[in-house]
């Protein structure tokens, strides 16, 4: 049930070397001419060139995004830690109240 199914390989796994075939006497060999290479298409989009001012603005924007995301993640982690600590304190207080009830 859990055994993997290994596919069979119908093609040979060894290296195959084609043997040269000699043409019969009187047969003219025709070599095809290569097709012309088409020219590279011209892109309709404009090329974006970054000036030093644009590069500085891009780096500043990226830095601001990283700082904001980092601050949000740290604040979420802090909120989880404060919630866990308050739940732990509540559990200790409830446990001591239940134990106080049992001793009386």
PDB file of C-alpha atoms in Angstrom:
ATOM      1  CA  UNK A   1       0.000   0.000   0.000  1.00  0.00           C
ATOM      2  CA  UNK A   2       2.760   2.455   0.908  1.00  0.00           C
ATOM      3  CA  UNK A   3       5.339   1.178  -1.580  1.00  0.00           C
ATOM      4  CA  UNK A   4       6.402   3.746  -4.182  1.00  0.00           C
ATOM      5  CA  UNK A   5       5.744   2.935  -7.802  1.00  0.00           C
ATOM      6  CA  UNK A   6       8.944   3.251  -9.812  1.00  0.00           C
ATOM      7  CA  UNK A   7       8.282   3.924 -13.498  1.00  0.00           C
ATOM      8  CA  UNK A   8      10.055   1.818 -16.084  1.00  0.00           C
ATOM      9  CA  UNK A   9      12.340   3.535 -18.556  1.00  0.00           C
ATOM     10  CA  UNK A  10      11.505   2.408 -22.109  1.00  0.00           C
ATOM     11  CA  UNK A  11      14.469   4.256 -23.662  1.00  0.00           C
ATOM     12  CA  UNK A  12      18.004   2.848 -23.525  1.00  0.00           C
ATOM     13  CA  UNK A  13      20.160   4.253 -20.781  1.00  0.00           C
ATOM     14  CA  UNK A  14      23.520   3.873 -22.576  1.00  0.00           C
ATOM     15  CA  UNK A  15      25.098   6.351 -24.937  1.00  0.00           C
ATOM     16  CA  UNK A  16      24.074   5.755 -28.550  1.00  0.00           C
ATOM     17  CA  UNK A  17      26.390   6.833 -31.355  1.00  0.00           C
ATOM     18  CA  UNK A  18      24.875   7.113 -34.850  1.00  0.00           C
ATOM     19  CA  UNK A  19      26.856   5.303 -37.519  1.00  0.00           C
ATOM     20  CA  UNK A  20      27.769   7.235 -40.664  1.00  0.00           C
ATOM     21  CA  UNK A  21      25.774   6.181 -43.716  1.00  0.00           C
ATOM     22  CA  UNK A  22      27.533   6.342 -47.056  1.00  0.00           C
ATOM     23  CA  UNK A  23      25.331   7.498 -49.944  1.00  0.00           C
ATOM     24  CA  UNK A  24      24.862   5.198 -52.920  1.00  0.00           C
ATOM     25  CA  UNK A  25      26.846   5.856 -56.086  1.00  0.00           C
ATOM     26  CA  UNK A  26      25.340   8.530 -58.326  1.00  0.00           C
ATOM     27  CA  UNK A  27      23.256  10.144 -55.567  1.00  0.00           C
ATOM     28  CA  UNK A  28      23.815  13.873 -55.155  1.00  0.00           C
ATOM     29  CA  UNK A  29      23.920  15.070 -51.533  1.00  0.00           C
ATOM     30  CA  UNK A  30      21.919  18.260 -50.951  1.00  0.00           C
ATOM     31  CA  UNK A  31      22.797  20.354 -47.904  1.00  0.00           C
ATOM     32  CA  UNK A  32      20.002  22.672 -46.785  1.00  0.00           C
ATOM     33  CA  UNK A  33      20.777  26.362 -46.491  1.00  0.00           C
ATOM     34  CA  UNK A  34      20.307  27.771 -43.012  1.00  0.00           C
ATOM     35  CA  UNK A  35      17.301  30.005 -42.483  1.00  0.00           C
ATOM     36  CA  UNK A  36      18.048  33.708 -41.993  1.00  0.00           C
ATOM     37  CA  UNK A  37      18.147  34.816 -38.385  1.00  0.00           C
ATOM     38  CA  UNK A  38      15.330  37.273 -37.613  1.00  0.00           C
ATOM     39  CA  UNK A  39      16.271  40.612 -36.105  1.00  0.00           C
ATOM     40  CA  UNK A  40      15.663  41.150 -32.404  1.00  0.00           C
ATOM     41  CA  UNK A  41      12.250  42.741 -31.798  1.00  0.00           C
ATOM     42  CA  UNK A  42      12.273  46.300 -30.539  1.00  0.00           C
ATOM     43  CA  UNK A  43      10.639  46.657 -27.132  1.00  0.00           C
ATOM     44  CA  UNK A  44       7.762  49.122 -26.847  1.00  0.00           C
ATOM     45  CA  UNK A  45       8.502  49.723 -23.162  1.00  0.00           C
ATOM     46  CA  UNK A  46      10.741  52.641 -22.224  1.00  0.00           C
ATOM     47  CA  UNK A  47      14.078  51.838 -20.642  1.00  0.00           C
ATOM     48  CA  UNK A  48      14.215  52.770 -16.959  1.00  0.00           C
ATOM     49  CA  UNK A  49      17.364  54.649 -16.037  1.00  0.00           C
ATOM     50  CA  UNK A  50      17.992  55.382 -12.384  1.00  0.00           C
ATOM     51  CA  UNK A  51      19.517  58.730 -11.583  1.00  0.00           C
ATOM     52  CA  UNK A  52      21.506  59.120  -8.345  1.00  0.00           C
ATOM     53  CA  UNK A  53      18.589  60.995  -6.749  1.00  0.00           C
ATOM     54  CA  UNK A  54      16.100  58.299  -7.711  1.00  0.00           C
ATOM     55  CA  UNK A  55      18.446  55.613  -6.421  1.00  0.00           C
ATOM     56  CA  UNK A  56      18.771  57.358  -3.060  1.00  0.00           C
ATOM     57  CA  UNK A  57      14.981  57.749  -2.865  1.00  0.00           C
ATOM     58  CA  UNK A  58      14.539  54.055  -3.693  1.00  0.00           C
ATOM     59  CA  UNK A  59      17.013  52.987  -0.987  1.00  0.00           C
ATOM     60  CA  UNK A  60      15.381  55.355   1.523  1.00  0.00           C
ATOM     61  CA  UNK A  61      11.920  54.010   0.733  1.00  0.00           C
ATOM     62  CA  UNK A  62      13.099  50.426   1.095  1.00  0.00           C
ATOM     63  CA  UNK A  63      14.732  51.223   4.415  1.00  0.00           C
ATOM     64  CA  UNK A  64      11.540  52.880   5.659  1.00  0.00           C
ATOM     65  CA  UNK A  65       9.469  49.838   4.668  1.00  0.00           C
ATOM     66  CA  UNK A  66      11.865  47.482   6.475  1.00  0.00           C
ATOM     67  CA  UNK A  67      11.793  49.631   9.620  1.00  0.00           C
ATOM     68  CA  UNK A  68       7.992  49.879   9.656  1.00  0.00           C
ATOM     69  CA  UNK A  69       7.523  46.147   9.127  1.00  0.00           C
ATOM     70  CA  UNK A  70      10.094  45.414  11.831  1.00  0.00           C
ATOM     71  CA  UNK A  71       8.356  47.754  14.289  1.00  0.00           C
ATOM     72  CA  UNK A  72       4.991  46.118  13.614  1.00  0.00           C
ATOM     73  CA  UNK A  73       6.412  42.624  14.132  1.00  0.00           C
ATOM     74  CA  UNK A  74       8.189  43.608  17.350  1.00  0.00           C
ATOM     75  CA  UNK A  75       5.040  45.226  18.712  1.00  0.00           C
ATOM     76  CA  UNK A  76       3.015  42.105  17.920  1.00  0.00           C
ATOM     77  CA  UNK A  77       5.616  39.953  19.696  1.00  0.00           C
ATOM     78  CA  UNK A  78       5.502  42.283  22.691  1.00  0.00           C
ATOM     79  CA  UNK A  79       1.705  42.093  22.790  1.00  0.00           C
ATOM     80  CA  UNK A  80       1.850  38.284  22.787  1.00  0.00           C
ATOM     81  CA  UNK A  81       4.444  38.305  25.587  1.00  0.00           C
ATOM     82  CA  UNK A  82       2.406  40.688  27.758  1.00  0.00           C
ATOM     83  CA  UNK A  83      -0.742  38.616  27.203  1.00  0.00           C
ATOM     84  CA  UNK A  84       1.094  35.406  28.134  1.00  0.00           C
ATOM     85  CA  UNK A  85       2.473  36.984  31.302  1.00  0.00           C
ATOM     86  CA  UNK A  86      -0.946  38.259  32.381  1.00  0.00           C
ATOM     87  CA  UNK A  87      -2.528  34.859  31.755  1.00  0.00           C
ATOM     88  CA  UNK A  88       0.222  33.240  33.826  1.00  0.00           C
ATOM     89  CA  UNK A  89      -0.362  35.667  36.708  1.00  0.00           C
ATOM     90  CA  UNK A  90      -4.115  35.001  36.548  1.00  0.00           C
ATOM     91  CA  UNK A  91      -3.468  31.268  36.645  1.00  0.00           C
ATOM     92  CA  UNK A  92      -1.256  31.586  39.729  1.00  0.00           C
ATOM     93  CA  UNK A  93      -3.828  33.744  41.526  1.00  0.00           C
ATOM     94  CA  UNK A  94      -6.687  31.342  40.707  1.00  0.00           C
ATOM     95  CA  UNK A  95      -4.588  28.375  41.820  1.00  0.00           C
ATOM     96  CA  UNK A  96      -3.809  29.985  45.149  1.00  0.00           C
ATOM     97  CA  UNK A  97      -7.496  30.850  45.652  1.00  0.00           C
ATOM     98  CA  UNK A  98      -8.570  27.269  44.924  1.00  0.00           C
ATOM     99  CA  UNK A  99      -5.899  25.885  47.264  1.00  0.00           C
ATOM    100  CA  UNK A 100      -7.018  28.347  49.976  1.00  0.00           C
ATOM    101  CA  UNK A 101     -10.606  27.088  49.665  1.00  0.00           C
ATOM    102  CA  UNK A 102      -9.500  23.464  50.051  1.00  0.00           C
ATOM    103  CA  UNK A 103      -7.488  24.120  53.245  1.00  0.00           C
ATOM    104  CA  UNK A 104     -10.424  25.648  55.128  1.00  0.00           C
TER     105      UNK A 104
END
